[in-house]
Short mmCIF file of C-alpha atoms in Angstrom, two decimals:
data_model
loop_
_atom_site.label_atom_id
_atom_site.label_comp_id
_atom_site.label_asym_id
_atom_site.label_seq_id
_atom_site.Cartn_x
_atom_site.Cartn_y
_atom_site.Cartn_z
CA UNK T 1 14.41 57.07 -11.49
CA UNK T 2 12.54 56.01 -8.49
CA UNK T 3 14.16 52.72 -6.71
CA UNK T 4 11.02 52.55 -5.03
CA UNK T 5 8.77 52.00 -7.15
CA UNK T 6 7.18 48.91 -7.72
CA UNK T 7 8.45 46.85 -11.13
CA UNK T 8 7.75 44.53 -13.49
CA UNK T 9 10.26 43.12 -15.67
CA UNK T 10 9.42 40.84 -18.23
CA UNK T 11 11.95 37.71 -19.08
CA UNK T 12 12.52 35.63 -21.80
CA UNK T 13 14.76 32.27 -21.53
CA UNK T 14 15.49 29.36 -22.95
CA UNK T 15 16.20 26.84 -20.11
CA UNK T 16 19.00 25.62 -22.61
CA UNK T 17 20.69 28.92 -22.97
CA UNK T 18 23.84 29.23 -19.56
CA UNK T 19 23.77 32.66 -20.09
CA UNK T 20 20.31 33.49 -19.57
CA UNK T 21 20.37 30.98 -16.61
CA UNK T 22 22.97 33.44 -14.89
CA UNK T 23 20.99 36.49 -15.62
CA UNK T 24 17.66 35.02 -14.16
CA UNK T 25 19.32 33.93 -11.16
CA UNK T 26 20.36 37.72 -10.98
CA UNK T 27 16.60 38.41 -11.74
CA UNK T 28 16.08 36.51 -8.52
CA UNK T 29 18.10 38.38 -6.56
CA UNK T 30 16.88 41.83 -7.55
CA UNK T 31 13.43 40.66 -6.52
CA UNK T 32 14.60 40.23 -2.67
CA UNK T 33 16.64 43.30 -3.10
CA UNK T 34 14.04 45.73 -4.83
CA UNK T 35 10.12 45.69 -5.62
CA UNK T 36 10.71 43.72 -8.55
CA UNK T 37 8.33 41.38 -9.86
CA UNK T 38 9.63 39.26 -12.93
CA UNK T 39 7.00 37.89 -15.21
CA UNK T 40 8.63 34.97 -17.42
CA UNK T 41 8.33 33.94 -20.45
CA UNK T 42 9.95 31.49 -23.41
CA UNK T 43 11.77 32.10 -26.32
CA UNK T 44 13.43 29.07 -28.08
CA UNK T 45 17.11 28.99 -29.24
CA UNK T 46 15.80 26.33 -32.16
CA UNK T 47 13.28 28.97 -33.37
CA UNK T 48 16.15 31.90 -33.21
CA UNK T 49 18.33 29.68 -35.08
CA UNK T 50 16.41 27.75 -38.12
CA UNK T 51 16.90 29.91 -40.84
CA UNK T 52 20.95 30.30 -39.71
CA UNK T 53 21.51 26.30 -39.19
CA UNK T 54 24.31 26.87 -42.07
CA UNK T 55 26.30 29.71 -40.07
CA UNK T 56 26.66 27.80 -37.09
CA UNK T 57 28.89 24.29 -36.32
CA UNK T 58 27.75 21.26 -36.84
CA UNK T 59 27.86 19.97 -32.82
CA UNK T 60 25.72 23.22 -32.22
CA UNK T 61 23.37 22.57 -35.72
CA UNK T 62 22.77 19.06 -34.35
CA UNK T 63 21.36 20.34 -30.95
CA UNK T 64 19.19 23.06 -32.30
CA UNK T 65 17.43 20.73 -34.75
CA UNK T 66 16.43 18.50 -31.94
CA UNK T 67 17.64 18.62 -28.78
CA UNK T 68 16.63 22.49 -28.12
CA UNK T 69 13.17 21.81 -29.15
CA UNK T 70 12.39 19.44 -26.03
CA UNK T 71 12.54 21.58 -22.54
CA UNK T 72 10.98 24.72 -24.77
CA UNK T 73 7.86 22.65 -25.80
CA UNK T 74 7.78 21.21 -22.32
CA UNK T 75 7.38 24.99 -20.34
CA UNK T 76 4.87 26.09 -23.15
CA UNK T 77 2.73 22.83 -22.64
CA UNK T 78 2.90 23.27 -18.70
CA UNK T 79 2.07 27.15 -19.20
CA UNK T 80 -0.77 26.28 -21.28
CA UNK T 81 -2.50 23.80 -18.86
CA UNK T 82 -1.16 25.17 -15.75
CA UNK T 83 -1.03 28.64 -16.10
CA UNK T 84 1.90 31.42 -16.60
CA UNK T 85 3.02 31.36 -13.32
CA UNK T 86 4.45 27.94 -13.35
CA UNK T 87 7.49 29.32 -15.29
CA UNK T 88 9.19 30.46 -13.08
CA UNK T 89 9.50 27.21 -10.76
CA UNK T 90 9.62 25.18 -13.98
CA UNK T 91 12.48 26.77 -15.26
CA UNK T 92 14.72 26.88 -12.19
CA UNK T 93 13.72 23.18 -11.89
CA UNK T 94 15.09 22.74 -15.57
CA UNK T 95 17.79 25.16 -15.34
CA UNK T 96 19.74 23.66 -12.50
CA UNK T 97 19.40 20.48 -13.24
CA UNK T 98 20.41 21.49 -16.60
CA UNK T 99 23.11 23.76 -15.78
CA UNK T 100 24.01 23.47 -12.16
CA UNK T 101 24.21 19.53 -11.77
CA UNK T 102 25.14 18.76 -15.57
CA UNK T 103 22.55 16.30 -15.34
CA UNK T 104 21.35 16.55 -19.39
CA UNK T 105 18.44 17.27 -20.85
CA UNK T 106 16.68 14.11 -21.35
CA UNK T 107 13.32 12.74 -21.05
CA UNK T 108 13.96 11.51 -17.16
CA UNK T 109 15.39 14.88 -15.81
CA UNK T 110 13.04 16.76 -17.78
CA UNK T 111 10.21 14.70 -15.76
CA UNK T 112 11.81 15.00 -12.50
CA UNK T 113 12.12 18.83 -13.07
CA UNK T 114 8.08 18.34 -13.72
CA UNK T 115 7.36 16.46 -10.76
CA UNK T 116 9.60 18.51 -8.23
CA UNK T 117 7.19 21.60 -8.87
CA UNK T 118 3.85 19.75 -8.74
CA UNK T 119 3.38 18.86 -12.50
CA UNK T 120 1.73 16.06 -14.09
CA UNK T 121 4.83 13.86 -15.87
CA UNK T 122 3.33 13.45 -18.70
CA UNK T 123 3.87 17.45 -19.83
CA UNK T 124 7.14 15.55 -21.00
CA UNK T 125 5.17 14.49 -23.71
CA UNK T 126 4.89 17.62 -25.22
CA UNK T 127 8.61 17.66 -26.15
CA UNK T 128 8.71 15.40 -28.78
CA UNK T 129 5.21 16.92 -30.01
CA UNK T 130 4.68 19.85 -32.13
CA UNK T 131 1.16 20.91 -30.91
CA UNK T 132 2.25 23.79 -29.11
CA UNK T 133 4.69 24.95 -31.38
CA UNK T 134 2.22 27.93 -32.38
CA UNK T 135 2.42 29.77 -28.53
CA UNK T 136 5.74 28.75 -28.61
CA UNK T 137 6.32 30.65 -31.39
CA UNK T 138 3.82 33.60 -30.64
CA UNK T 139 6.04 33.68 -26.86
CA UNK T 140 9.25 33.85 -28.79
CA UNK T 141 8.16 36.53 -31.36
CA UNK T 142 6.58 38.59 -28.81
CA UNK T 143 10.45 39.00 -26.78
CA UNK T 144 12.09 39.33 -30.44
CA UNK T 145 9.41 41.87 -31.56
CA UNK T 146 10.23 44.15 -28.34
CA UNK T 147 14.06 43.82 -28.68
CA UNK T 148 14.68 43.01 -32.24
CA UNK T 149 17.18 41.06 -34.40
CA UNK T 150 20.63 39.62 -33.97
CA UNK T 151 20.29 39.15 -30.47
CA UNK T 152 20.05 36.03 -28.11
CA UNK T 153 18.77 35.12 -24.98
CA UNK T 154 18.20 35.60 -22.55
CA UNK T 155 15.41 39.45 -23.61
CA UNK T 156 15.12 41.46 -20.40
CA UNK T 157 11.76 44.01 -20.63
CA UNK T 158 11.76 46.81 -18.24
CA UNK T 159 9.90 49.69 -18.31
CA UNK T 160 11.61 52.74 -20.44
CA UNK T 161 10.22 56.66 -20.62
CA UNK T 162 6.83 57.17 -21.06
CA UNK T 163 5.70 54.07 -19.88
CA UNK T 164 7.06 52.11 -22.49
CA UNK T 165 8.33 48.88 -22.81
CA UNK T 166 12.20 48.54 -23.58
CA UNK T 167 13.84 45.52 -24.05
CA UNK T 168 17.44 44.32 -23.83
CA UNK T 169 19.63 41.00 -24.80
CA UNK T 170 21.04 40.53 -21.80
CA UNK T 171 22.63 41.86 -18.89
CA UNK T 172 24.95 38.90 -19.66
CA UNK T 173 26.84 38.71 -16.49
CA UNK T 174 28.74 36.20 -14.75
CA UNK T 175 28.56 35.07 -11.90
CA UNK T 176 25.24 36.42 -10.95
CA UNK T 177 25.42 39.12 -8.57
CA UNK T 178 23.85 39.11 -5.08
CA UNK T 179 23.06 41.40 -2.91
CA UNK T 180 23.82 45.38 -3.30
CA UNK T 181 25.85 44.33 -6.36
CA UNK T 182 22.14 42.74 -7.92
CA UNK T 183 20.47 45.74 -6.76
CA UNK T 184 23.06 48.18 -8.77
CA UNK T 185 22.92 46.49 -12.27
CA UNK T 186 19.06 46.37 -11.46
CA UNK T 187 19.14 49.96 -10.93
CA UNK T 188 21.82 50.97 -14.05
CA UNK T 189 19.49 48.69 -15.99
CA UNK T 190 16.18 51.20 -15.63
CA UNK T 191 18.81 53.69 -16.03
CA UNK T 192 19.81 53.26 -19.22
CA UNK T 193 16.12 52.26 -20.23
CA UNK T 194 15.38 55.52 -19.47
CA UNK T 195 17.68 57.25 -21.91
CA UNK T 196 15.71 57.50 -25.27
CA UNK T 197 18.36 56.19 -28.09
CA UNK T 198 20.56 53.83 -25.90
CA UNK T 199 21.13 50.81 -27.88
CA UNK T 200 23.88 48.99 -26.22
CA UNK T 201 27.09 48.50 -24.00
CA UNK T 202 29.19 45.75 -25.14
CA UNK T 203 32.25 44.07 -24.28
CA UNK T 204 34.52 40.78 -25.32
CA UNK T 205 33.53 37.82 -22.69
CA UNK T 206 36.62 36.52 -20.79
CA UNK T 207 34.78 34.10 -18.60
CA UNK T 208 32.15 31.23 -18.99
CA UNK T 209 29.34 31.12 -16.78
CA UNK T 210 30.11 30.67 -13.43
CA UNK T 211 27.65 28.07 -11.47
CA UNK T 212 26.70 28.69 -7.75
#
């Protein structure tokens, strides 16, 4: 494995999901701390979740039949009109509004997550709207299709032997690490991509996410 060499890693979130908000703040890190270059991407909880709405509580059921649909539609729409690269500015204007400063995930911080990066306000439109439902389904299948089923979010992509493309659910970590402690998971993470056969390293979760 060469730590030199320049990387792309490919990420999937839900600006919803905590856990994938602590592993692309990680994501962030690595990028100061190693030639990393992280394209995102979205994958929707709701579309994960609709043909299991039975199997999970009712509080939870609620929120992925509505709710989970909004900020989802929202970063599609702005990727469509605005092009890929707004993602990543999008979703940390979400996410720590969202997650960070517990602010909810209504229509009016939804727009103000908009307008902090530069984006028409009207892109909030999208999430009551199902016309982009088709990418947003094509975005979420392509993550799925790389990493497979019974897994969450957040899908890391990084590049395995060969060349190939292997994906992961996860790292789930909390809190996200900085520094040489990003740069090591970064590092184990091509690691173990680079072992044909690994599957996965698991453990019970003892902590929530932890919020900078």
């Amino acid at each position: 494995m060469d730590a030199t060499a320049s990387t792309t890693a490919d990420f999937w979130f839900d600006p919803l999901c905590p856990w994938a908000w602590m592993t692309s703040r990680w994501m962030l890190e690595v990028e100061k701390v190693r030639p990393v270059q992280v394209r995102w991407h979205v994958m929707s909880l709701a579309v994960l979740n609709e043909d299991k709405l039975d199997q999970v509580p009712e509080e939870y059921r609620e929120m992925l039949k509505t709710t989970a649909w909004h900020p989802v539609r929202v970063c599609i729409a702005a990727a469509r009109k605005h092009g890929q690269e707004v993602l990543g500015p999008l979703y940390t204007a979400l996410g720590t509004r969202f997650h960070n400063q517990g602010l909810g995930h209504g229509r009016e911080t939804i727009v103000a997550a908009l307008e902090e990066v530069g984006l028409p306000a009207e892109l909030a439109d999208a999430a009551d709207s199902d016309a982009f439902d088709a990418e947003l389904r094509a975005s979420h299948q392509e993550g799925i299709g790389l990493v497979g089923q019974e897994v969450g979010t957040p899908v890391i992509a990084v590049p395995g032997p060969d060349g190939e493309r292997i994906a992961f659910f996860g790292p789930v970590v909390t809190p996200a690490p900085k520094g040489e402690e990003a740069a090591k998971l970064w590092d184990g993470t091509l690691l173990v991509a680079s072992i044909p056969g690994f599957y996965e390293i698991k453990r019970t979760r003892t902590t929530g996410p932890i919020f900078d």
